[in-house]
């Protein structure tokens, strides 16, 4: 019976339209201003605008999908979506398992945020799981406290679970600015990673070429810089 | 939703709260309650059916079937749920796509290449171009199936125990009346075993209710996902900025779960009373005395 139902379901699904191929963009949806779910329940932010523009320039039909950060690479490899667009920094470790396009966000600084200026950065430091920041904290000699979502890393500092949080400076900046002086940047910013790129399966060379060309055209006509300035403010690093 | 909500940052007080609580994201949150209830409504009977099949198989006098039934319960009960929900689902999904690729793809290359899984686009389930609804429905279907397998294994063990708890004398009497094995099973064993199975099954039901947040591992956005997402502190990038309100959202969920489990308890207690009626158990005896 189950098999019968399954077979019926498969036939129903395969009958559903044979239109143009769709490129599915996978994002986390919890990392403002890179990507977040806005109040209408849709993916929004810098990467939403960049992704839509890239798809337009590469003449692709794109659809947005959200996936938890933890399993974002396995689900790409399994084919549940075709592109990772989730503020993912280009690193050698990741490059071994997936492919990256050229960066669409320049190599940016990561920074510590704490409740007090004299916070001990060798103490307990919060970072999001499987990020370059988590790797950096682990090697810095501090005690790493990992969380599944970026928001929880901030909450951990606010409630005293961690002394500081280490994350992308561009993600932290609006949070610090709106905390009414409760949170502050501590220590020197650290340059990590090779910028943010789109993640693809290693076998998707054709799609990679198309997206690379689209990113290059956005860099060349300045529209990428305009979007960076719109979402990250005038001080953000640009191309 | 309302006209007044066009510019959320300029409104305050009750209007703000009304707009905030009816934002698109909140509507998604409210719908996720329906998703969870629907999952329970589908999973509970499916798990019970799996359990019944497992228990019946385990009792079979034909050795391979008996081993199959006992092995199913033993293996699934022994594997941590989280592994099931992380790996089994991906494997199941890939398995379905592999089978479909055999039927629809021209190129029959082995799909598992290194870390990647590749089948031709026509073999994707659902197809890449299908609407988001189908993707969600498929994820939901996988969830129901996985929950049914996991909870079915526990249910199988409960039902197996319950079948063995039915007094042997009852079955022997039936046999003495000339009933076949099938008749004894259907007419005597199954109707009487429920009263013994109910405590174990009600435990499973309660655990199932609380296990629904595992849905998010399967890509289905459930109430806990939305509570965490809505409650997290919001900067000015959002239309309704607010500090960390997760506590309030999770308190809301606490109330929901408490009400839901309380209602379940009431229903289960009634069911238990009904099943004990006329049974040769302590509860059945108490009912008989109370009536007399």
Short mmCIF file of C-alpha atoms in Angstrom, two decimals:
data_model
loop_
_atom_site.label_atom_id
_atom_site.label_comp_id
_atom_site.label_asym_id
_atom_site.label_seq_id
_atom_site.Cartn_x
_atom_site.Cartn_y
_atom_site.Cartn_z
CA UNK A 1 0.00 0.00 0.00
CA UNK A 2 2.77 2.35 0.98
CA UNK A 3 4.63 1.57 -2.22
CA UNK A 4 1.48 2.16 -4.21
CA UNK A 5 0.98 5.54 -2.57
CA UNK A 6 4.61 6.39 -3.19
CA UNK A 7 4.35 5.45 -6.83
CA UNK A 8 1.24 7.59 -7.21
CA UNK A 9 2.97 10.49 -5.52
CA UNK A 10 6.01 10.12 -7.79
CA UNK A 11 3.86 10.14 -10.91
CA UNK A 12 1.97 13.17 -9.66
CA UNK A 13 5.21 15.02 -8.97
CA UNK A 14 6.88 14.15 -12.23
CA UNK A 15 3.81 15.34 -14.11
CA UNK A 16 4.11 18.80 -12.60
CA UNK A 17 5.18 21.04 -15.48
CA UNK A 18 8.21 20.77 -17.70
CA UNK A 19 9.19 24.39 -17.80
CA UNK A 20 12.62 25.98 -17.69
CA UNK A 21 15.07 24.56 -15.17
CA UNK A 22 15.06 26.31 -11.83
CA UNK A 23 18.17 27.15 -9.85
CA UNK A 24 17.46 26.77 -6.17
CA UNK A 25 19.32 29.17 -3.89
CA UNK A 26 19.90 27.91 -0.36
CA UNK A 27 20.36 30.40 2.47
CA UNK A 28 20.26 30.38 6.25
CA UNK A 29 17.79 33.21 6.81
CA UNK A 30 19.16 34.15 10.22
CA UNK A 31 22.14 36.38 9.51
CA UNK A 32 21.09 40.01 9.02
CA UNK A 33 21.99 42.06 7.12
CA UNK A 34 23.36 39.29 4.84
CA UNK A 35 20.20 37.22 4.84
CA UNK A 36 17.17 37.04 7.08
CA UNK A 37 13.49 36.22 7.02
CA UNK A 38 11.66 39.54 6.92
CA UNK A 39 8.36 40.25 8.61
CA UNK A 40 6.44 39.10 5.57
CA UNK A 41 8.07 35.68 6.00
CA UNK A 42 10.29 36.02 2.91
CA UNK A 43 14.06 35.84 2.50
CA UNK A 44 15.46 39.39 2.52
CA UNK A 45 18.69 41.29 2.99
CA UNK A 46 21.87 41.94 1.01
CA UNK A 47 22.10 38.44 -0.43
CA UNK A 48 18.47 38.41 -1.50
CA UNK A 49 19.07 41.46 -3.66
CA UNK A 50 22.43 40.19 -4.95
CA UNK A 51 21.00 36.74 -5.69
CA UNK A 52 17.97 38.09 -7.55
CA UNK A 53 20.17 40.43 -9.59
CA UNK A 54 22.68 37.67 -10.42
CA UNK A 55 19.88 35.40 -11.58
CA UNK A 56 18.52 38.18 -13.75
CA UNK A 57 21.90 38.84 -15.32
CA UNK A 58 22.61 35.14 -15.87
CA UNK A 59 19.06 34.63 -17.21
CA UNK A 60 18.26 31.99 -14.61
CA UNK A 61 14.98 31.31 -12.88
CA UNK A 62 15.78 31.20 -9.21
CA UNK A 63 13.92 30.08 -6.15
CA UNK A 64 14.85 30.68 -2.52
CA UNK A 65 15.15 27.92 0.05
CA UNK A 66 16.15 28.15 3.70
CA UNK A 67 18.23 25.53 5.42
CA UNK A 68 19.87 25.32 8.81
CA UNK A 69 23.51 26.41 8.78
CA UNK A 70 24.74 23.12 10.27
CA UNK A 71 23.59 21.00 7.35
CA UNK A 72 23.86 23.57 4.58
CA UNK A 73 26.81 21.87 2.81
CA UNK A 74 25.51 18.25 2.98
CA UNK A 75 22.16 19.36 1.57
CA UNK A 76 23.91 21.12 -1.31
CA UNK A 77 25.82 17.94 -2.09
CA UNK A 78 22.66 15.91 -1.84
CA UNK A 79 21.09 18.16 -4.47
CA UNK A 80 18.35 19.73 -2.37
CA UNK A 81 19.42 23.12 -3.76
CA UNK A 82 22.05 24.23 -6.24
CA UNK A 83 23.73 27.27 -4.72
CA UNK A 84 24.67 28.29 -1.18
CA UNK A 85 24.23 32.02 -0.71
CA UNK A 86 24.54 32.43 3.03
CA UNK A 87 27.39 34.76 3.90
CA UNK A 88 29.75 31.81 3.55
CA UNK A 89 33.41 32.83 3.55
CA UNK A 90 35.68 31.17 1.04
CA UNK A 91 38.14 28.96 2.94
CA UNK A 92 40.50 26.17 1.91
CA UNK A 93 38.69 23.60 4.05
CA UNK A 94 35.34 24.33 2.42
CA UNK A 95 36.92 24.54 -1.01
CA UNK A 96 37.93 20.89 -0.67
CA UNK A 97 34.32 19.75 -0.48
CA UNK A 98 32.45 22.34 -2.55
CA UNK A 99 33.32 24.95 -5.19
CA UNK A 100 33.13 28.69 -4.77
CA UNK A 101 32.48 31.44 -7.28
CA UNK A 102 34.55 34.58 -7.03
CA UNK A 103 33.62 36.63 -3.98
CA UNK A 104 30.66 39.01 -4.05
CA UNK A 105 31.55 40.47 -0.69
CA UNK A 106 35.14 41.51 -0.02
CA UNK A 107 37.29 39.82 2.66
CA UNK A 108 35.92 41.39 5.79
CA UNK A 109 36.98 41.78 9.38
CA UNK A 110 35.65 39.66 12.21
CA UNK A 111 35.42 41.22 15.63
CA UNK A 112 34.78 40.53 19.29
CA UNK A 113 31.79 42.04 21.05
CA UNK A 114 31.41 42.01 24.83
CA UNK A 115 29.56 43.72 27.65
CA UNK A 116 32.69 45.39 29.04
CA UNK A 117 35.78 46.91 27.47
CA UNK A 118 38.09 44.83 29.68
CA UNK A 119 36.50 41.50 28.70
CA UNK A 120 38.91 38.56 28.73
CA UNK A 121 39.10 37.36 25.13
CA UNK A 122 40.88 34.21 26.28
CA UNK A 123 37.85 33.33 28.42
CA UNK A 124 34.62 31.81 27.10
CA UNK A 125 33.92 33.11 23.61
CA UNK A 126 30.72 32.36 21.69
CA UNK A 127 30.66 31.70 17.94
CA UNK A 128 28.36 30.01 15.47
CA UNK A 129 29.04 26.33 14.73
CA UNK A 130 31.13 25.53 11.63
CA UNK A 131 32.08 29.12 10.91
CA UNK A 132 35.59 30.43 10.30
CA UNK A 133 35.14 32.45 13.46
CA UNK A 134 34.54 29.29 15.49
CA UNK A 135 37.73 27.82 14.05
CA UNK A 136 39.65 30.98 14.91
CA UNK A 137 38.38 31.06 18.50
CA UNK A 138 39.28 27.41 18.99
CA UNK A 139 42.86 28.14 17.93
CA UNK A 140 43.15 31.39 19.85
CA UNK A 141 43.35 29.60 23.19
CA UNK A 142 39.94 30.78 24.34
CA UNK A 143 37.18 28.37 25.36
CA UNK A 144 34.85 28.08 22.40
CA UNK A 145 31.10 28.00 23.05
CA UNK A 146 29.24 27.07 19.87
CA UNK A 147 25.66 27.87 18.94
CA UNK A 148 23.52 26.79 15.99
CA UNK A 149 22.29 30.29 15.12
CA UNK A 150 24.02 33.69 15.14
CA UNK A 151 21.30 35.20 17.29
CA UNK A 152 22.01 32.75 20.10
CA UNK A 153 25.68 33.76 20.19
CA UNK A 154 24.64 37.35 20.96
CA UNK A 155 22.11 36.20 23.55
CA UNK A 156 24.87 34.18 25.26
CA UNK A 157 26.91 37.34 25.81
CA UNK A 158 23.90 39.31 27.02
CA UNK A 159 23.01 36.69 29.63
CA UNK A 160 26.59 36.14 30.75
CA UNK A 161 27.01 32.63 29.40
CA UNK A 162 29.95 33.82 27.33
CA UNK A 163 32.35 36.70 27.90
CA UNK A 164 32.39 37.75 24.27
CA UNK A 165 31.05 36.80 20.86
CA UNK A 166 33.26 36.54 17.79
CA UNK A 167 31.55 37.05 14.42
CA UNK A 168 31.59 39.04 11.19
CA UNK A 169 31.98 42.71 12.05
CA UNK A 170 29.29 43.63 9.54
CA UNK A 171 26.82 41.37 11.28
CA UNK A 172 27.71 42.73 14.73
CA UNK A 173 27.81 46.43 13.84
CA UNK A 174 24.03 47.10 13.76
CA UNK A 175 23.54 45.04 16.92
CA UNK A 176 26.19 47.04 18.80
CA UNK A 177 24.83 50.33 17.44
CA UNK A 178 21.29 49.55 18.62
CA UNK A 179 22.20 48.12 22.03
CA UNK A 180 22.21 51.58 23.72
CA UNK A 181 25.78 51.14 24.87
CA UNK A 182 25.21 47.74 26.45
CA UNK A 183 27.41 45.93 23.92
CA UNK A 184 30.75 47.14 22.57
CA UNK A 185 33.53 46.05 20.26
CA UNK A 186 36.57 44.76 22.14
CA UNK A 187 40.09 44.17 20.89
CA UNK A 188 41.32 44.45 17.34
CA UNK A 189 39.31 43.26 14.33
CA UNK A 190 40.77 40.17 12.63
CA UNK A 191 40.88 39.56 8.88
CA UNK A 192 39.57 36.09 8.10
CA UNK A 193 38.73 34.18 4.92
CA UNK A 194 38.80 35.18 1.29
CA UNK A 195 35.53 37.07 1.15
CA UNK A 196 32.04 35.68 0.74
CA UNK A 197 31.30 33.60 -2.36
CA UNK A 198 28.51 31.46 -3.72
CA UNK A 199 28.96 27.77 -2.88
CA UNK A 200 28.31 25.21 -5.61
CA UNK A 201 28.72 21.48 -6.17
CA UNK A 202 32.11 20.77 -7.71
CA UNK A 203 30.44 19.17 -10.71
CA UNK A 204 28.38 22.27 -11.55
CA UNK A 205 31.07 23.98 -13.66
CA UNK A 206 28.61 25.48 -16.13
CA UNK A 207 26.51 27.19 -13.47
CA UNK A 208 29.70 28.42 -11.81
CA UNK A 209 30.83 30.10 -15.04
CA UNK A 210 27.48 31.81 -15.50
CA UNK A 211 27.42 33.12 -11.94
CA UNK A 212 31.06 34.20 -12.07
CA UNK A 213 30.31 36.25 -15.17
CA UNK A 214 27.25 37.79 -13.52
CA UNK A 215 29.21 38.70 -10.38
CA UNK A 216 31.95 40.23 -12.52
CA UNK A 217 29.42 42.36 -14.39
CA UNK A 218 27.94 43.57 -11.10
CA UNK A 219 31.43 44.44 -9.88
CA UNK A 220 32.27 46.24 -13.11
CA UNK A 221 29.23 48.53 -13.24
CA UNK A 222 29.36 49.35 -9.53
CA UNK A 223 25.93 47.93 -8.71
CA UNK A 224 27.47 45.46 -6.24
CA UNK A 225 29.17 48.30 -4.36
CA UNK A 226 25.86 50.17 -4.28
CA UNK A 227 24.14 47.18 -2.69
CA UNK A 228 26.95 46.76 -0.14
CA UNK A 229 26.62 50.40 0.83
CA UNK A 230 22.83 50.12 1.06
CA UNK A 231 22.92 47.18 3.48
CA UNK A 232 26.18 47.64 5.38
CA UNK A 233 26.54 51.41 5.48
CA UNK A 234 29.13 53.72 3.90
CA UNK A 235 32.09 52.44 5.98
CA UNK A 236 31.83 48.85 4.74
CA UNK A 237 34.66 47.47 2.62
CA UNK A 238 33.90 47.62 -1.10
CA UNK A 239 35.42 46.39 -4.34
CA UNK B 1 -2.46 42.99 6.83
CA UNK B 2 -4.15 46.24 7.89
CA UNK B 3 -3.68 49.58 6.15
CA UNK B 4 -2.35 51.10 9.36
CA UNK B 5 0.56 48.67 9.22
CA UNK B 6 2.08 50.14 6.07
CA UNK B 7 4.83 51.91 8.04
CA UNK B 8 5.44 49.86 11.22
CA UNK B 9 8.19 52.10 12.56
CA UNK B 10 5.87 55.09 12.93
CA UNK B 11 3.15 53.34 14.95
CA UNK B 12 3.08 52.51 18.64
CA UNK B 13 1.23 50.73 21.40
CA UNK B 14 -1.75 48.53 20.62
CA UNK B 15 -1.72 49.28 16.89
CA UNK B 16 1.94 48.23 16.78
CA UNK B 17 1.15 45.03 18.68
CA UNK B 18 -1.79 44.27 16.40
CA UNK B 19 0.33 44.84 13.30
CA UNK B 20 3.24 42.88 14.76
CA UNK B 21 1.11 39.89 15.67
CA UNK B 22 -0.49 39.76 12.22
CA UNK B 23 2.73 40.13 10.19
CA UNK B 24 3.30 37.56 7.45
CA UNK B 25 5.84 35.80 9.62
CA UNK B 26 3.38 35.46 12.49
CA UNK B 27 0.76 34.07 10.16
CA UNK B 28 3.35 31.45 9.15
CA UNK B 29 3.89 30.79 12.86
CA UNK B 30 0.16 30.24 13.43
CA UNK B 31 -0.01 27.91 10.44
CA UNK B 32 2.87 25.89 11.82
CA UNK B 33 0.58 24.83 14.69
CA UNK B 34 -1.65 23.28 12.06
CA UNK B 35 1.40 21.59 10.53
CA UNK B 36 2.31 20.04 13.87
CA UNK B 37 -1.25 18.87 14.55
CA UNK B 38 -1.49 17.44 11.05
CA UNK B 39 1.80 15.62 11.52
CA UNK B 40 0.51 14.09 14.74
CA UNK B 41 -2.81 13.17 13.16
CA UNK B 42 -1.03 11.34 10.35
CA UNK B 43 1.90 9.91 12.27
CA UNK B 44 -0.02 8.37 15.16
CA UNK B 45 -2.12 5.98 13.04
CA UNK B 46 0.84 5.27 10.73
CA UNK B 47 3.10 4.43 13.68
CA UNK B 48 0.37 2.30 15.20
CA UNK B 49 0.02 0.42 11.94
CA UNK B 50 3.80 -0.11 11.73
CA UNK B 51 3.79 -1.24 15.35
CA UNK B 52 0.92 -3.63 14.78
CA UNK B 53 2.63 -5.11 11.76
CA UNK B 54 5.90 -5.39 13.70
CA UNK B 55 4.27 -7.06 16.70
CA UNK B 56 2.28 -9.46 14.55
CA UNK B 57 5.43 -10.35 12.63
CA UNK B 58 7.38 -10.87 15.85
CA UNK B 59 4.72 -13.36 17.04
CA UNK B 60 4.78 -15.28 13.79
CA UNK B 61 5.71 -18.94 14.01
CA UNK B 62 7.54 -18.64 10.71
CA UNK B 63 11.09 -17.87 11.86
CA UNK B 64 12.28 -15.36 9.19
CA UNK B 65 9.19 -13.18 9.69
CA UNK B 66 9.55 -13.36 13.44
CA UNK B 67 13.20 -12.33 13.16
CA UNK B 68 12.19 -9.49 10.85
CA UNK B 69 9.62 -8.20 13.33
CA UNK B 70 11.91 -8.51 16.35
CA UNK B 71 14.88 -7.13 14.42
CA UNK B 72 12.93 -4.06 13.31
CA UNK B 73 11.98 -3.20 16.89
CA UNK B 74 15.45 -3.95 18.24
CA UNK B 75 17.42 -2.02 15.62
CA UNK B 76 15.25 1.07 15.39
CA UNK B 77 14.86 1.32 19.16
CA UNK B 78 18.62 1.07 19.54
CA UNK B 79 19.53 3.83 17.07
CA UNK B 80 19.45 7.39 18.49
CA UNK B 81 16.53 9.41 17.09
CA UNK B 82 18.76 12.22 15.94
CA UNK B 83 20.76 9.86 13.72
CA UNK B 84 17.56 8.61 12.24
CA UNK B 85 16.39 12.10 11.52
CA UNK B 86 19.69 13.31 10.11
CA UNK B 87 20.89 10.36 8.07
CA UNK B 88 17.93 8.12 7.41
CA UNK B 89 16.00 10.94 5.78
CA UNK B 90 18.85 11.93 3.48
CA UNK B 91 19.37 8.26 2.60
CA UNK B 92 15.65 7.74 2.01
CA UNK B 93 15.46 10.83 -0.16
CA UNK B 94 18.47 9.73 -2.20
CA UNK B 95 17.14 6.19 -2.43
CA UNK B 96 13.84 7.43 -3.85
CA UNK B 97 15.65 9.62 -6.36
CA UNK B 98 17.97 6.77 -7.32
CA UNK B 99 15.02 4.46 -8.01
CA UNK B 100 13.31 7.16 -10.00
CA UNK B 101 16.51 7.83 -11.97
CA UNK B 102 16.58 4.18 -13.07
CA UNK B 103 13.20 4.72 -14.62
CA UNK B 104 13.47 8.21 -16.12
CA UNK B 105 17.16 9.00 -16.75
CA UNK B 106 18.95 8.09 -19.94
CA UNK B 107 22.34 8.15 -18.30
CA UNK B 108 22.61 5.45 -15.64
CA UNK B 109 25.85 6.58 -14.04
CA UNK B 110 26.28 5.65 -10.37
CA UNK B 111 24.86 8.72 -8.59
CA UNK B 112 27.11 8.68 -5.52
CA UNK B 113 30.25 10.45 -6.73
CA UNK B 114 32.54 11.23 -3.83
CA UNK B 115 30.58 13.47 -1.49
CA UNK B 116 27.99 14.38 -4.06
CA UNK B 117 24.77 12.75 -5.07
CA UNK B 118 23.90 13.38 -8.70
CA UNK B 119 20.95 12.17 -10.70
CA UNK B 120 19.57 13.74 -13.86
CA UNK B 121 17.23 16.71 -13.21
CA UNK B 122 14.18 14.67 -14.26
CA UNK B 123 14.80 12.26 -11.40
CA UNK B 124 14.71 14.88 -8.67
CA UNK B 125 11.85 14.47 -6.21
CA UNK B 126 10.16 16.83 -6.33
CA UNK B 127 11.44 18.34 -9.55
CA UNK B 128 13.56 21.46 -9.19
CA UNK B 129 10.89 23.47 -10.96
CA UNK B 130 8.02 22.24 -8.82
CA UNK B 131 6.45 24.88 -6.65
CA UNK B 132 7.59 25.41 -3.08
CA UNK B 133 4.41 23.71 -1.93
CA UNK B 134 5.50 20.38 -3.38
CA UNK B 135 8.92 20.67 -1.80
CA UNK B 136 7.29 21.25 1.56
CA UNK B 137 4.75 18.50 1.06
CA UNK B 138 7.53 16.07 0.15
CA UNK B 139 9.57 17.05 3.21
CA UNK B 140 6.47 16.64 5.31
CA UNK B 141 5.79 13.22 3.79
CA UNK B 142 9.35 12.11 4.58
CA UNK B 143 8.84 13.36 8.12
CA UNK B 144 5.64 11.38 8.61
CA UNK B 145 7.30 8.26 7.21
CA UNK B 146 10.38 8.63 9.42
CA UNK B 147 8.36 9.34 12.55
CA UNK B 148 6.17 6.34 11.74
CA UNK B 149 9.19 4.04 11.48
CA UNK B 150 10.80 5.29 14.69
CA UNK B 151 7.66 5.33 16.81
CA UNK B 152 6.35 2.21 15.12
CA UNK B 153 9.30 0.29 16.54
CA UNK B 154 8.43 1.35 20.07
CA UNK B 155 4.76 0.66 19.44
CA UNK B 156 5.68 -2.80 18.12
CA UNK B 157 7.35 -3.64 21.39
CA UNK B 158 4.43 -2.33 23.42
CA UNK B 159 1.89 -4.27 21.35
CA UNK B 160 4.03 -7.42 21.42
CA UNK B 161 4.05 -7.25 25.21
CA UNK B 162 0.31 -6.54 25.29
CA UNK B 163 -0.44 -9.52 23.06
CA UNK B 164 1.52 -11.76 25.40
CA UNK B 165 -0.33 -10.32 28.40
CA UNK B 166 -3.73 -11.54 27.25
CA UNK B 167 -4.52 -14.53 29.51
CA UNK B 168 -3.60 -17.77 27.79
CA UNK B 169 -6.85 -19.33 29.06
CA UNK B 170 -8.86 -16.96 26.87
CA UNK B 171 -7.08 -18.13 23.75
CA UNK B 172 -7.31 -21.78 24.72
CA UNK B 173 -11.04 -21.48 25.27
CA UNK B 174 -11.43 -19.95 21.83
CA UNK B 175 -9.41 -22.76 20.31
CA UNK B 176 -11.58 -25.26 22.16
CA UNK B 177 -14.60 -23.71 20.45
CA UNK B 178 -12.92 -24.58 17.17
CA UNK B 179 -11.73 -21.15 16.07
CA UNK B 180 -8.81 -21.04 13.67
CA UNK B 181 -5.60 -19.17 14.51
CA UNK B 182 -6.74 -16.19 12.51
CA UNK B 183 -10.09 -16.12 14.26
CA UNK B 184 -8.51 -16.36 17.69
CA UNK B 185 -6.19 -13.51 16.76
CA UNK B 186 -8.94 -11.27 15.40
CA UNK B 187 -11.78 -12.06 17.78
CA UNK B 188 -10.04 -12.74 21.07
CA UNK B 189 -6.46 -11.55 21.15
CA UNK B 190 -6.63 -8.15 19.44
CA UNK B 191 -9.79 -6.85 21.16
CA UNK B 192 -8.37 -7.74 24.57
CA UNK B 193 -4.79 -6.59 24.14
CA UNK B 194 -5.57 -2.86 23.89
CA UNK B 195 -6.16 -2.48 27.58
CA UNK B 196 -2.66 -3.79 28.24
CA UNK B 197 -1.15 -1.73 25.44
CA UNK B 198 -2.77 1.55 26.33
CA UNK B 199 -0.38 2.72 29.10
CA UNK B 200 2.62 2.12 26.84
CA UNK B 201 0.93 3.66 23.81
CA UNK B 202 -0.15 6.71 25.76
CA UNK B 203 3.47 7.22 26.82
CA UNK B 204 4.50 7.04 23.19
CA UNK B 205 1.84 9.55 22.21
CA UNK B 206 3.09 12.01 24.83
CA UNK B 207 6.67 11.54 23.64
CA UNK B 208 5.56 11.96 20.03
CA UNK B 209 3.90 15.27 20.85
CA UNK B 210 7.14 16.54 22.30
CA UNK B 211 9.27 15.10 19.50
CA UNK B 212 7.70 17.27 16.81
CA UNK B 213 10.47 19.91 17.01
CA UNK B 214 12.66 17.30 15.27
CA UNK B 215 10.67 18.35 12.21
CA UNK B 216 13.05 21.21 11.67
CA UNK B 217 15.88 18.77 11.04
CA UNK B 218 13.81 17.63 8.07
CA UNK B 219 13.39 21.14 6.72
CA UNK B 220 9.80 21.51 7.90
CA UNK B 221 9.34 24.72 9.84
CA UNK B 222 7.55 23.83 13.04
CA UNK B 223 6.38 25.92 15.99
CA UNK B 224 9.70 25.76 17.84
CA UNK B 225 11.59 26.98 14.78
CA UNK B 226 9.23 29.93 14.38
CA UNK B 227 9.26 30.75 18.10
CA UNK B 228 13.05 30.89 18.03
CA UNK B 229 13.08 32.87 14.80
CA UNK B 230 10.40 35.36 15.88
CA UNK B 231 11.67 35.71 19.43
CA UNK B 232 15.30 36.39 18.54
CA UNK B 233 16.35 40.02 18.90
CA UNK B 234 15.69 42.07 15.79
CA UNK B 235 17.72 45.02 14.54
CA UNK B 236 16.47 47.95 12.48
CA UNK B 237 16.94 45.80 9.37
CA UNK B 238 13.56 44.31 10.29
CA UNK B 239 10.26 46.14 10.16
CA UNK B 240 9.47 45.38 13.79
CA UNK B 241 12.74 45.70 15.74
CA UNK B 242 12.62 44.31 19.27
CA UNK B 243 14.96 42.86 21.91
CA UNK B 244 15.27 39.16 22.71
CA UNK B 245 11.69 37.96 23.26
CA UNK B 246 12.33 34.26 22.98
CA UNK B 247 11.27 33.73 26.58
CA UNK B 248 7.73 34.93 25.81
CA UNK B 249 7.40 32.86 22.68
CA UNK B 250 8.66 29.75 24.42
CA UNK B 251 6.28 30.42 27.33
CA UNK B 252 3.52 30.48 24.74
CA UNK B 253 4.69 27.10 23.45
CA UNK B 254 4.85 25.78 27.01
CA UNK B 255 1.19 26.67 27.49
CA UNK B 256 0.30 25.09 24.15
CA UNK B 257 2.09 21.85 24.98
CA UNK B 258 0.66 21.71 28.50
CA UNK B 259 -2.90 22.21 27.26
CA UNK B 260 -2.36 19.69 24.50
CA UNK B 261 -0.93 17.01 26.79
CA UNK B 262 -3.66 17.68 29.37
CA UNK B 263 -6.37 17.18 26.76
CA UNK B 264 -4.58 14.04 25.62
CA UNK B 265 -4.54 12.72 29.18
CA UNK B 266 -8.27 13.27 29.57
CA UNK B 267 -9.02 11.50 26.30
CA UNK B 268 -6.66 8.64 27.12
CA UNK B 269 -8.19 8.21 30.57
CA UNK B 270 -11.66 7.89 29.02
CA UNK B 271 -10.36 5.46 26.46
CA UNK B 272 -8.74 3.41 29.19
CA UNK B 273 -11.99 3.27 31.16
CA UNK B 274 -13.84 2.17 28.08
CA UNK B 275 -11.35 -0.53 27.18
CA UNK B 276 -11.31 -1.90 30.74
CA UNK B 277 -15.05 -2.47 30.57
CA UNK B 278 -15.79 -6.14 31.15
CA UNK B 279 -12.12 -7.10 31.19
CA UNK B 280 -10.60 -9.56 33.64
CA UNK B 281 -8.25 -6.88 34.97
CA UNK B 282 -8.16 -4.92 38.22
CA UNK B 283 -9.64 -1.87 36.48
CA UNK B 284 -12.39 -3.97 34.89
CA UNK B 285 -13.13 -5.55 38.25
CA UNK B 286 -13.35 -2.13 39.91
CA UNK B 287 -15.84 -0.99 37.28
CA UNK B 288 -17.94 -4.08 37.82
CA UNK B 289 -18.03 -3.53 41.59
CA UNK B 290 -18.88 0.15 41.21
CA UNK B 291 -21.79 -0.71 38.96
CA UNK B 292 -23.10 -3.44 41.23
#
